[in-house]
Amino acid sequence: MEIDLRLESSLWVGKKRYKAVLTGWHFQWTEVDKNNREKKTTSVPVSELIGLEKGQVEILPHKSVEDTDKDFTVFYVKRSSSGGPYGLLWQFGRIQFSCASGALRDQWTSHLRAALKTHSPSRPHRLLVFINPYGGKKKGRNIYHSLVAPLFELAGITSHVIVTERANQARDHLLKKDLSGFDGVVCVGGDGMFSEIMHGMIGRTQQEAGLSENDLNVTLQPCHLHIGIIPAGSTDCVCFATVGVNDPVTSALHIIIGDSQPLDVCSAHHPDPTEPVRYSVSLLGYGFYGDVLAESERHRWMGPLRYDFSGAMVYLSSRSYAGVVHYLPADPLLSSPRDNTRCLSGCSVCSKSTERLFPHSTVSESVHSFQCSQYRSDRSEAGWVSVAGRFRCVSFTCMSSSCPRSPLGLSPSAHLADGTGDLILVRESHPLGFLKFLHRHTSSEDQFDLPFVEVHRVKAFRFSLPPGEEEDSLEDMESEAARERENQESPQCGMDSETKSRTGSEQQLTDRAKVGYKPRGDWSREKSLFCGPCCTEAPAVSVWNCDGEILPFSEIQGRVHGQLVHLYARGIEDKAACVG
């Protein structure tokens, strides 16, 4: 029998009388003056109620409870436009009501809890939380325990918290430990921590499905557990591009109410099938972005400033690299990277893509067989396009990759969940022209409106070296392997805390990149402290920057897996529609 959740009565907030109405889907309260005239109304969807407590209750900054017979306190999501020019800040709203009797108070609390249970079935009840204590400004623990944990407790969420102590600890836990009973996984850290958890979740799902991650032809199974991100890193690009702000409370509230945002993931494969697959959502970058990351590893002592310093050094070196790019274009009738649209909450392009990607979503085997046959037919078609030349950078992203320093991102019109990614090719150009391209990322100007830049919406791509470059690359790799063996013979001394916080694969690849892919001659010798790449002969090949991790090889194959993971988010909300 369905319970009637509608309830209406007079309630008091201090000395002011309010007309409170619960319709089932919404809870609203309207101030009423002495002449019974209605004034301002506040309406909150039941799905955005955080929780309620009997009595007079405070949660932040410290919990306090004063048990009174006729009072109850409601906590809800409150939006603010102060989160920045592109996103909405979610705040922790609180209102305390007084009833005419204790019986009415009990009626209100029981009806509100029943409404929450009925209209918010996807809310998590038990979460696995990983905290990176070394990320960003090393405030992960404090952020979680002071801001997030009290909200989880209020919402009735129990959490199993693990503070990571070594590289790849979170990934290994997700791959090997029992995850039954958990509704989702939360990472408190930056983009590196998210990447580690994403790799663990995808790997675990494919293991259970009996699929090989390294097989480029295999359509990977979507992960069943949601991932939540509490931003506590240096850039927090993934959080910014999926929520619109980097705010721990905002992200915690999205997790509490059980928001769900599907996310495309690109798998990056080395031509050698024995090399482990890597995954990217925000950036696969060769050339400039790869060089900046590799150079920054030499200056870790500088902290976050090393990226600006390394970027300047790599820019001054004015490098370009020869390569051949092959890509499989997406359907231009569905969307375009130049259509000047933004992927916002409730995006119609992503919604239609869900129907296209999962035409039989109720039967997982049908989904798998459909996508697998679809991709194999794509690979057999003569629809691949080839572009050869010298490139300043080759970049690929599955999202806008916006961040506070680049509010519109690498590709402003990219979509989060349409099964495609944007391939950006920047050809060899005058240094001032490339500087203009980089500067436009920080403004609202179109960075693609330059003669040496092209962008394509694709489903897959390959990058290879032109004939002649392959031999040079092979010699560099052989030299790299010899140096790596020498390094392995010597014991590792104490790493700083920031180095320990990186994933093990990142550490390994970074070490390999430091000793490999150096040009013969000057760059093979130790350089002075502030000497950068602009002081040396340009190498023949670059490395790939895979979401902040170095992949020390040049040739790569990438494929987009539509809606492979789900985040506790809802996309960037439209300010005009949400704040009036």
Coordinates of C-alpha atoms in Angstrom, one line a residue:
M1 CA 0.0 0.0 0.0
E2 CA 1.4 3.4 -1.0
I3 CA 1.9 5.8 1.8
D4 CA 0.4 9.3 1.4
L5 CA 3.5 11.6 1.9
R6 CA 1.6 14.9 1.6
L7 CA 1.6 17.0 4.8
E8 CA 0.8 20.6 5.5
S9 CA 0.8 22.7 8.7
S10 CA 2.0 25.9 10.3
L11 CA 5.6 25.8 11.7
W12 CA 7.7 28.4 13.4
V13 CA 11.2 29.6 12.8
G14 CA 12.0 31.7 15.8
K15 CA 9.1 34.1 16.1
K16 CA 8.1 33.9 12.4
R17 CA 5.3 31.7 11.2
Y18 CA 5.6 29.6 8.1
K19 CA 3.3 27.5 6.0
A20 CA 5.1 24.3 5.4
V21 CA 4.1 21.8 2.7
L22 CA 5.4 18.4 1.8
T23 CA 4.1 17.2 -1.6
G24 CA 6.2 14.1 -1.8
W25 CA 8.6 15.4 -4.3
H26 CA 9.2 18.8 -2.8
F27 CA 9.4 20.3 0.6
Q28 CA 8.6 24.1 0.8
W29 CA 8.1 26.7 3.5
T30 CA 6.5 30.1 3.0
E31 CA 6.7 33.0 5.5
V32 CA 3.2 34.2 6.5
D33 CA 2.8 37.7 8.1
K34 CA 0.3 38.7 10.8
N35 CA -2.4 39.4 8.2
N36 CA -2.0 35.9 6.8
R37 CA -0.3 37.2 3.6
E38 CA 2.3 34.9 2.1
K39 CA 5.8 36.3 1.5
K40 CA 9.0 34.6 0.4
T41 CA 8.9 30.8 -0.4
T42 CA 11.8 28.4 -0.2
S43 CA 11.3 25.1 -2.1
V44 CA 13.7 22.2 -1.9
P45 CA 13.4 18.9 -3.9
V46 CA 13.2 16.0 -1.5
S47 CA 16.1 14.5 -3.4
E48 CA 18.3 17.4 -2.2
L49 CA 17.5 17.0 1.5
I50 CA 20.6 16.0 3.3
G51 CA 19.0 14.8 6.4
L52 CA 16.9 15.8 9.5
E53 CA 17.3 15.5 13.2
K54 CA 14.9 15.9 16.1
G55 CA 15.7 18.8 18.4
Q56 CA 17.9 21.8 17.8
V57 CA 21.0 20.5 16.0
E58 CA 24.2 22.0 14.7
I59 CA 26.6 20.0 12.5
L60 CA 29.4 22.3 11.3
P61 CA 31.9 23.3 12.5
H62 CA 31.1 21.0 15.5
K63 CA 28.1 18.9 16.2
S64 CA 25.8 20.0 19.0
V65 CA 22.3 18.7 19.9
E66 CA 19.7 20.2 22.2
D67 CA 16.9 17.7 22.5
T68 CA 13.6 19.6 22.6
D69 CA 10.1 18.0 22.3
K70 CA 8.7 20.3 19.6
D71 CA 11.7 21.1 17.4
F72 CA 13.3 19.4 14.4
T73 CA 16.1 20.6 12.2
V74 CA 16.3 20.1 8.4
F75 CA 19.5 20.1 6.4
Y76 CA 19.4 20.7 2.7
V77 CA 21.4 21.7 -0.4
K78 CA 21.6 25.4 -0.9
R79 CA 23.0 26.8 -4.1
S80 CA 25.3 29.9 -4.5
S81 CA 26.6 31.6 -7.6
S82 CA 29.8 32.5 -5.8
G83 CA 31.5 29.4 -7.0
G84 CA 33.0 31.1 -10.0
P85 CA 31.9 32.2 -13.5
Y86 CA 31.1 28.7 -14.7
G87 CA 29.9 26.5 -11.8
L88 CA 27.5 26.6 -8.8
L89 CA 28.7 26.2 -5.3
W90 CA 26.6 23.9 -3.2
Q91 CA 26.3 25.0 0.5
F92 CA 25.1 23.3 3.6
G93 CA 21.7 24.7 4.3
R94 CA 20.1 24.5 7.7
I95 CA 16.7 25.5 9.1
Q96 CA 15.2 24.8 12.5
F97 CA 11.4 24.4 12.8
S98 CA 9.2 24.5 16.0
C99 CA 5.9 22.7 16.0
A100 CA 2.7 23.2 18.0
S101 CA 3.1 19.8 19.6
G102 CA 5.4 16.9 20.0
A103 CA 3.0 14.7 18.0
L104 CA 3.2 17.1 15.0
R105 CA 7.0 17.1 15.2
D106 CA 7.0 13.3 15.0
Q107 CA 4.6 13.4 12.1
W108 CA 6.8 15.8 10.2
T109 CA 10.0 13.8 10.8
S110 CA 8.4 10.5 9.8
H111 CA 6.9 11.9 6.6
L112 CA 10.2 13.6 5.6
R113 CA 12.2 10.4 6.2
A114 CA 9.7 8.3 4.2
A115 CA 9.8 10.8 1.4
L116 CA 13.6 10.6 1.4
K117 CA 13.5 6.8 1.3
T118 CA 10.9 6.8 -1.5
H119 CA 12.4 9.5 -3.8
S120 CA 16.1 9.0 -3.3
P121 CA 16.7 5.3 -3.8
S122 CA 20.1 5.7 -5.3
R123 CA 21.7 7.3 -2.2
P124 CA 24.8 5.5 -1.0
H125 CA 24.7 3.9 2.5
R126 CA 28.3 2.5 2.8
L127 CA 31.3 4.0 1.1
L128 CA 35.0 3.0 0.8
V129 CA 37.1 6.1 1.3
F130 CA 40.7 6.5 0.3
I131 CA 42.6 9.6 1.5
N132 CA 45.9 10.7 -0.1
P133 CA 47.7 12.5 2.7
Y134 CA 50.4 13.8 0.4
G135 CA 48.3 15.3 -2.5
G136 CA 48.1 19.1 -3.1
K137 CA 48.8 21.0 0.0
K138 CA 48.7 17.8 2.1
K139 CA 45.3 18.7 3.7
G140 CA 43.4 15.6 2.6
R141 CA 42.9 14.2 6.1
N142 CA 41.8 17.5 7.6
I143 CA 39.4 18.2 4.7
Y144 CA 37.8 14.8 5.1
H145 CA 37.5 14.7 8.9
S146 CA 36.4 18.4 9.4
L147 CA 34.2 18.9 6.4
V148 CA 33.1 15.7 4.8
A149 CA 32.8 13.1 7.6
P150 CA 30.2 15.1 9.6
L151 CA 28.0 15.4 6.5
F152 CA 28.2 11.7 5.8
E153 CA 27.3 10.9 9.4
L154 CA 24.3 13.2 9.2
A155 CA 23.1 11.5 6.0
G156 CA 23.4 8.1 7.6
I157 CA 26.4 7.0 5.5
T158 CA 28.9 4.7 7.1
S159 CA 32.5 4.9 5.7
H160 CA 35.5 2.6 5.8
V161 CA 38.4 5.0 5.6
I162 CA 41.9 4.0 4.4
V163 CA 44.7 6.6 4.5
T164 CA 47.2 5.5 1.8
E165 CA 50.8 4.9 2.8
R166 CA 52.3 3.7 -0.5
A167 CA 52.0 4.0 -4.2
N168 CA 49.2 2.0 -5.8
Q169 CA 47.7 1.0 -2.4
A170 CA 44.2 2.1 -3.4
R171 CA 44.5 0.4 -6.8
D172 CA 45.7 -2.8 -5.3
H173 CA 43.0 -2.8 -2.7
L174 CA 40.3 -2.4 -5.3
L175 CA 41.8 -5.2 -7.5
K176 CA 42.1 -7.7 -4.7
K177 CA 39.9 -7.1 -1.7
D178 CA 36.3 -7.9 -1.2
L179 CA 34.1 -4.9 -2.2
S180 CA 30.7 -6.4 -1.4
G181 CA 28.5 -4.2 0.7
F182 CA 30.0 -1.0 -0.7
D183 CA 27.8 1.4 -2.8
G184 CA 30.7 3.5 -4.0
V185 CA 34.3 4.5 -3.7
V186 CA 35.5 8.0 -2.7
C187 CA 38.9 9.5 -3.2
V188 CA 40.1 12.4 -1.2
G189 CA 43.0 13.8 -3.2
G190 CA 43.8 15.1 -6.7
D191 CA 43.7 13.9 -10.3
G192 CA 46.4 11.3 -9.6
M193 CA 44.4 9.7 -6.8
F194 CA 41.4 9.6 -9.0
S195 CA 43.4 8.0 -11.8
E196 CA 44.6 5.3 -9.4
I197 CA 41.1 4.5 -8.2
M198 CA 39.8 4.6 -11.8
H199 CA 42.4 2.1 -12.9
G200 CA 41.6 -0.2 -10.0
M201 CA 37.8 0.0 -10.6
I202 CA 38.1 -0.7 -14.3
G203 CA 40.6 -3.5 -13.8
R204 CA 38.5 -5.2 -11.1
T205 CA 35.4 -5.0 -13.3
Q206 CA 37.1 -6.5 -16.3
Q207 CA 38.6 -9.3 -14.2
E208 CA 35.2 -10.2 -12.9
A209 CA 33.8 -10.2 -16.5
G210 CA 36.7 -12.4 -17.7
L211 CA 37.9 -9.7 -20.2
S212 CA 41.5 -8.8 -21.2
E213 CA 42.1 -5.0 -20.7
N214 CA 45.1 -5.1 -23.0
D215 CA 43.0 -6.3 -26.0
L216 CA 42.2 -3.2 -28.0
N217 CA 39.3 -5.0 -29.7
V218 CA 37.5 -5.8 -26.4
T219 CA 34.6 -3.6 -25.3
L220 CA 35.2 -3.0 -21.6
Q221 CA 32.3 -3.5 -19.2
P222 CA 31.1 -0.4 -17.3
C223 CA 32.0 -0.2 -13.6
H224 CA 29.1 -0.9 -11.2
L225 CA 30.4 1.1 -8.3
H226 CA 30.3 4.9 -8.5
I227 CA 33.3 7.0 -7.8
G228 CA 33.2 10.2 -5.7
I229 CA 35.9 12.9 -5.7
I230 CA 36.6 15.1 -2.8
P231 CA 39.0 17.6 -4.3
A232 CA 42.3 17.9 -2.3
G233 CA 44.9 18.1 -5.0
S234 CA 46.8 20.8 -6.9
T235 CA 44.5 21.1 -10.0
D236 CA 41.5 18.8 -9.5
C237 CA 40.7 18.9 -13.2
V238 CA 38.3 16.0 -13.3
C239 CA 36.3 17.4 -10.4
F240 CA 36.2 20.9 -11.9
A241 CA 35.1 19.6 -15.3
T242 CA 32.3 17.4 -13.9
V243 CA 31.0 19.6 -11.1
G244 CA 32.1 23.1 -12.1
V245 CA 33.9 24.0 -8.9
N246 CA 36.6 22.5 -6.7
D247 CA 34.9 22.6 -3.3
P248 CA 34.9 19.7 -0.9
V249 CA 31.5 20.4 0.6
T250 CA 29.9 20.7 -2.9
S251 CA 31.4 17.3 -3.9
A252 CA 30.4 15.7 -0.6
L253 CA 26.8 16.8 -1.1
H254 CA 26.7 15.4 -4.6
I255 CA 27.9 12.1 -3.1
I256 CA 25.2 12.2 -0.3
I257 CA 22.3 12.7 -2.6
G258 CA 23.5 10.0 -5.0
D259 CA 24.0 12.0 -8.1
S260 CA 25.2 10.0 -11.1
Q261 CA 27.3 11.3 -14.0
P262 CA 28.6 8.8 -16.7
L263 CA 32.0 9.5 -18.0
D264 CA 33.8 8.3 -21.1
V265 CA 37.3 6.8 -20.7
C266 CA 40.1 6.5 -23.3
S267 CA 42.2 3.3 -23.2
A268 CA 45.8 4.0 -24.3
H269 CA 47.6 0.9 -25.7
H270 CA 51.2 0.4 -26.7
P271 CA 51.7 -1.5 -29.9
D272 CA 53.4 -4.2 -27.8
P273 CA 50.5 -6.1 -26.2
T274 CA 52.6 -7.0 -23.2
E275 CA 52.7 -3.4 -22.1
P276 CA 49.9 -2.7 -19.6
V277 CA 47.0 -0.5 -20.8
R278 CA 46.6 2.9 -19.3
Y279 CA 43.4 5.0 -19.0
S280 CA 42.8 8.7 -19.5
V281 CA 39.9 11.0 -19.1
S282 CA 41.4 14.5 -19.2
L283 CA 44.6 14.5 -21.3
L284 CA 46.7 12.3 -23.5
G285 CA 49.3 14.8 -24.7
Y286 CA 52.4 14.3 -26.9
G287 CA 55.0 16.9 -27.6
F288 CA 54.6 20.1 -25.5
Y289 CA 52.5 18.5 -22.7
G290 CA 54.6 15.4 -22.5
D291 CA 57.8 17.4 -22.4
V292 CA 56.5 19.8 -19.7
L293 CA 55.6 16.8 -17.4
A294 CA 58.9 15.1 -18.1
E295 CA 60.9 18.3 -17.4
S296 CA 58.9 19.0 -14.3
E297 CA 60.1 15.7 -12.7
R298 CA 63.6 17.2 -12.6
H299 CA 62.3 20.1 -10.4
R300 CA 60.0 18.4 -7.9
W301 CA 61.7 20.4 -5.1
M302 CA 60.0 23.5 -6.5
G303 CA 56.5 22.2 -5.7
P304 CA 53.6 23.3 -7.9
L305 CA 55.8 26.1 -9.3
R306 CA 57.7 23.5 -11.2
Y307 CA 54.9 23.2 -13.8
D308 CA 55.1 27.0 -14.7
F309 CA 58.9 26.8 -14.7
S310 CA 59.0 23.7 -16.9
G311 CA 56.3 25.1 -19.2
A312 CA 58.4 28.2 -19.8
M313 CA 61.5 26.1 -20.4
V314 CA 59.8 23.8 -22.9
Y315 CA 58.1 26.7 -24.7
L316 CA 61.5 28.5 -25.1
S317 CA 62.9 25.3 -26.6
S318 CA 60.4 25.6 -29.4
R319 CA 60.3 21.9 -30.2
S320 CA 58.2 20.1 -32.7
Y321 CA 58.1 16.4 -33.5
A322 CA 57.4 14.3 -36.6
G323 CA 54.5 11.9 -36.5
V324 CA 51.6 10.3 -38.3
V325 CA 48.2 10.6 -36.8
H326 CA 45.3 8.2 -37.8
Y327 CA 41.9 8.8 -36.5
L328 CA 38.4 7.4 -36.8
P329 CA 35.9 10.4 -37.0
A330 CA 32.7 10.4 -35.1
D331 CA 29.4 11.2 -36.7
P332 CA 29.5 15.0 -37.4
L333 CA 25.7 15.2 -37.3
L334 CA 25.6 14.4 -33.6
S335 CA 28.0 17.0 -32.4
S336 CA 31.2 19.0 -33.3
P337 CA 34.1 20.3 -31.3
R338 CA 33.5 23.7 -33.0
D339 CA 29.7 24.0 -32.4
N340 CA 30.2 26.4 -29.4
T341 CA 28.0 24.3 -27.1
R342 CA 28.9 23.3 -23.6
C343 CA 28.2 19.9 -21.9
L344 CA 26.0 20.9 -19.0
S345 CA 23.9 19.0 -16.5
G346 CA 21.2 17.1 -18.4
C347 CA 23.2 17.4 -21.7
S348 CA 20.9 16.3 -24.6
V349 CA 23.9 15.0 -26.6
C350 CA 25.1 12.7 -23.8
S351 CA 21.5 11.6 -23.1
K352 CA 21.0 10.6 -26.8
S353 CA 24.4 8.9 -26.7
T354 CA 23.3 6.7 -23.8
E355 CA 20.5 5.3 -26.0
R356 CA 22.9 4.9 -28.9
L357 CA 25.7 3.2 -26.8
F358 CA 23.3 1.0 -24.8
P359 CA 20.3 0.1 -26.9
H360 CA 19.6 -2.9 -24.7
S361 CA 20.7 -1.5 -21.4
T362 CA 18.6 -4.0 -19.4
V363 CA 20.7 -6.9 -20.7
S364 CA 24.4 -6.4 -20.1
E365 CA 25.4 -9.2 -22.5
S366 CA 23.5 -7.5 -25.3
V367 CA 25.2 -4.2 -24.6
H368 CA 28.6 -5.9 -24.7
S369 CA 27.9 -7.7 -27.9
F370 CA 26.4 -4.6 -29.6
Q371 CA 29.4 -2.3 -28.8
C372 CA 31.9 -4.9 -29.6
S373 CA 30.5 -5.6 -33.0
Q374 CA 30.1 -1.9 -33.6
Y375 CA 33.7 -1.2 -32.9
R376 CA 35.0 -4.0 -34.9
S377 CA 33.0 -2.8 -37.9
D378 CA 34.4 0.7 -37.4
R379 CA 38.0 -0.7 -37.5
S380 CA 37.2 -2.6 -40.7
E381 CA 35.8 0.5 -42.5
A382 CA 37.8 2.7 -44.8
G383 CA 36.8 5.6 -42.6
W384 CA 40.2 6.3 -41.0
V385 CA 41.9 9.6 -41.8
S386 CA 45.6 10.1 -41.8
V387 CA 47.5 13.3 -41.0
A388 CA 51.3 13.5 -41.2
G389 CA 53.7 16.3 -40.4
R390 CA 55.6 18.0 -37.6
F391 CA 53.5 18.8 -34.5
R392 CA 54.1 21.1 -31.5
C393 CA 51.6 18.9 -29.7
V394 CA 49.1 16.2 -30.2
S395 CA 46.4 16.2 -27.5
F396 CA 43.3 14.0 -26.9
T397 CA 40.7 14.6 -24.2
C398 CA 37.3 13.0 -23.3
M399 CA 36.1 16.1 -21.5
S400 CA 36.6 19.8 -21.7
S401 CA 39.5 19.5 -19.2
S402 CA 38.6 22.8 -17.6
C403 CA 40.2 23.9 -14.4
P404 CA 40.5 27.2 -12.5
R405 CA 43.4 28.3 -14.6
S406 CA 41.7 27.4 -17.8
P407 CA 38.0 27.8 -17.2
L408 CA 36.9 26.6 -20.6
G409 CA 39.6 23.9 -20.9
L410 CA 41.4 22.2 -23.7
S411 CA 38.3 21.6 -25.7
P412 CA 35.3 23.7 -24.5
S413 CA 32.7 21.9 -26.4
A414 CA 33.8 18.4 -25.5
H415 CA 31.2 16.1 -23.9
L416 CA 31.5 13.9 -20.8
A417 CA 29.5 10.9 -22.0
D418 CA 28.9 10.8 -25.7
G419 CA 31.3 8.0 -26.5
T420 CA 33.8 10.3 -28.3
G421 CA 36.9 12.4 -27.6
D422 CA 38.5 15.5 -29.2
L423 CA 41.8 15.2 -31.0
I424 CA 43.7 18.4 -31.1
L425 CA 46.6 18.8 -33.6
V426 CA 48.9 21.8 -33.3
R427 CA 51.4 21.9 -36.2
E428 CA 54.8 23.4 -36.2
S429 CA 54.4 27.1 -36.0
H430 CA 56.1 30.4 -35.1
P431 CA 56.8 30.6 -31.3
L432 CA 54.5 33.7 -31.0
G433 CA 51.7 31.8 -32.7
F434 CA 52.0 28.9 -30.3
L435 CA 52.1 31.3 -27.4
K436 CA 48.8 32.8 -28.7
F437 CA 47.4 29.3 -28.8
L438 CA 48.4 28.6 -25.2
H439 CA 47.2 32.0 -23.9
R440 CA 43.7 31.5 -25.4
H441 CA 43.3 28.6 -23.0
T442 CA 43.1 31.1 -20.2
S443 CA 40.5 33.3 -21.9
S444 CA 37.2 33.0 -23.8
E445 CA 38.9 33.3 -27.2
D446 CA 38.7 30.3 -29.6
Q447 CA 42.0 28.5 -29.4
F448 CA 41.1 26.5 -32.5
D449 CA 40.7 29.6 -34.7
L450 CA 44.3 29.5 -35.7
P451 CA 45.7 28.4 -39.1
F452 CA 48.1 25.8 -37.6
V453 CA 45.5 24.2 -35.2
E454 CA 42.9 21.6 -36.1
V455 CA 40.5 19.7 -33.9
H456 CA 38.5 16.5 -34.7
R457 CA 35.8 14.6 -32.8
V458 CA 36.8 10.9 -32.9
K459 CA 36.1 7.5 -31.6
A460 CA 39.7 6.2 -31.9
F461 CA 43.1 7.3 -32.9
R462 CA 46.7 6.0 -33.5
F463 CA 50.0 7.9 -33.4
S464 CA 53.1 6.5 -35.1
L465 CA 56.5 7.7 -36.0
P466 CA 57.4 8.3 -39.6
P467 CA 60.0 5.9 -41.3
G468 CA 63.5 6.7 -40.1
E469 CA 62.4 8.0 -36.7
E470 CA 61.6 4.5 -35.5
E471 CA 65.3 3.5 -35.5
D472 CA 66.3 6.5 -33.5
S473 CA 63.6 5.7 -31.0
L474 CA 64.7 2.1 -30.7
E475 CA 68.3 3.2 -30.0
D476 CA 67.0 5.5 -27.3
M477 CA 65.0 2.7 -25.7
E478 CA 67.9 0.4 -25.7
S479 CA 70.0 3.1 -24.0
E480 CA 67.2 3.7 -21.6
A481 CA 66.9 0.0 -20.7
A482 CA 70.7 -0.1 -19.9
R483 CA 70.4 2.9 -17.6
E484 CA 67.4 1.5 -15.9
R485 CA 69.2 -1.7 -15.1
E486 CA 72.0 0.4 -13.6
N487 CA 69.5 2.3 -11.4
Q488 CA 67.9 -0.9 -10.2
E489 CA 71.3 -2.2 -9.0
S490 CA 71.7 0.8 -6.7
P491 CA 69.4 1.1 -3.5
Q492 CA 66.8 3.8 -3.5
C493 CA 67.2 6.4 -0.8
G494 CA 64.4 8.1 1.1
M495 CA 61.8 9.6 -1.2
D496 CA 60.0 12.7 -0.1
S497 CA 56.4 12.5 0.8
E498 CA 55.1 13.8 -2.5
T499 CA 57.1 11.2 -4.5
K500 CA 55.6 8.5 -2.3
S501 CA 52.1 9.7 -3.0
R502 CA 52.4 9.0 -6.7
T503 CA 51.2 5.7 -8.2
G504 CA 53.9 3.1 -8.5
S505 CA 53.5 2.9 -12.3
E506 CA 53.9 6.7 -12.5
Q507 CA 57.1 6.5 -10.4
Q508 CA 58.4 3.7 -12.6
L509 CA 57.6 5.5 -15.8
T510 CA 58.9 8.8 -14.5
D511 CA 62.2 7.2 -13.6
R512 CA 62.4 5.6 -17.0
A513 CA 61.6 8.9 -18.7
K514 CA 64.3 10.6 -16.7
V515 CA 67.0 8.3 -18.1
G516 CA 65.5 7.6 -21.5
Y517 CA 64.5 9.6 -24.5
K518 CA 67.5 12.0 -24.1
P519 CA 69.3 13.1 -27.2
R520 CA 72.8 11.9 -27.7
G521 CA 75.2 14.5 -26.6
D522 CA 74.6 17.3 -24.2
W523 CA 71.3 16.1 -22.7
S524 CA 72.9 12.8 -21.7
R525 CA 75.2 14.6 -19.3
E526 CA 74.2 16.2 -16.0
K527 CA 72.9 19.7 -16.5
S528 CA 73.2 22.6 -14.1
L529 CA 70.4 23.3 -11.7
F530 CA 68.4 25.8 -13.8
C531 CA 69.4 24.5 -17.2
G532 CA 66.4 23.4 -19.1
P533 CA 65.5 21.9 -22.5
C534 CA 66.0 25.2 -24.2
C535 CA 69.7 24.8 -23.5
T536 CA 70.0 21.5 -25.3
E537 CA 69.6 19.8 -28.6
A538 CA 66.0 18.8 -29.3
P539 CA 65.3 15.0 -29.0
A540 CA 63.9 13.1 -31.9
V541 CA 60.8 11.9 -30.0
S542 CA 58.7 13.0 -27.0
V543 CA 56.7 11.1 -24.4
W544 CA 53.0 11.0 -23.6
N545 CA 51.4 12.8 -20.7
C546 CA 48.6 10.5 -19.6
D547 CA 46.5 12.4 -17.0
G548 CA 49.7 13.6 -15.3
E549 CA 51.6 10.3 -15.7
I550 CA 54.5 9.8 -18.1
L551 CA 54.2 7.1 -20.7
P552 CA 57.8 6.8 -22.0
F553 CA 57.0 5.7 -25.5
S554 CA 55.9 7.5 -28.6
E555 CA 53.6 5.1 -30.6
I556 CA 50.2 4.7 -29.1
Q557 CA 46.7 3.5 -29.9
G558 CA 43.7 5.1 -28.2
R559 CA 40.0 4.1 -28.1
V560 CA 37.1 5.7 -26.3
H561 CA 34.9 3.5 -24.1
G562 CA 31.6 5.2 -23.7
Q563 CA 30.3 5.8 -20.2
L564 CA 32.8 3.3 -18.7
V565 CA 32.7 4.8 -15.2
H566 CA 30.1 6.8 -13.2
L567 CA 30.9 9.6 -10.8
Y568 CA 28.9 11.0 -8.0
A569 CA 28.2 14.2 -9.9
R570 CA 25.6 15.7 -12.3
G571 CA 27.7 17.8 -14.7
I572 CA 28.1 21.6 -14.6
E573 CA 24.8 23.2 -13.7
D574 CA 23.5 26.1 -15.9
K575 CA 23.6 29.1 -13.6
A576 CA 20.8 30.9 -15.5
A577 CA 18.5 27.9 -14.9
C578 CA 19.4 27.2 -11.3
V579 CA 20.0 30.7 -9.8
G580 CA 17.4 33.3 -10.3

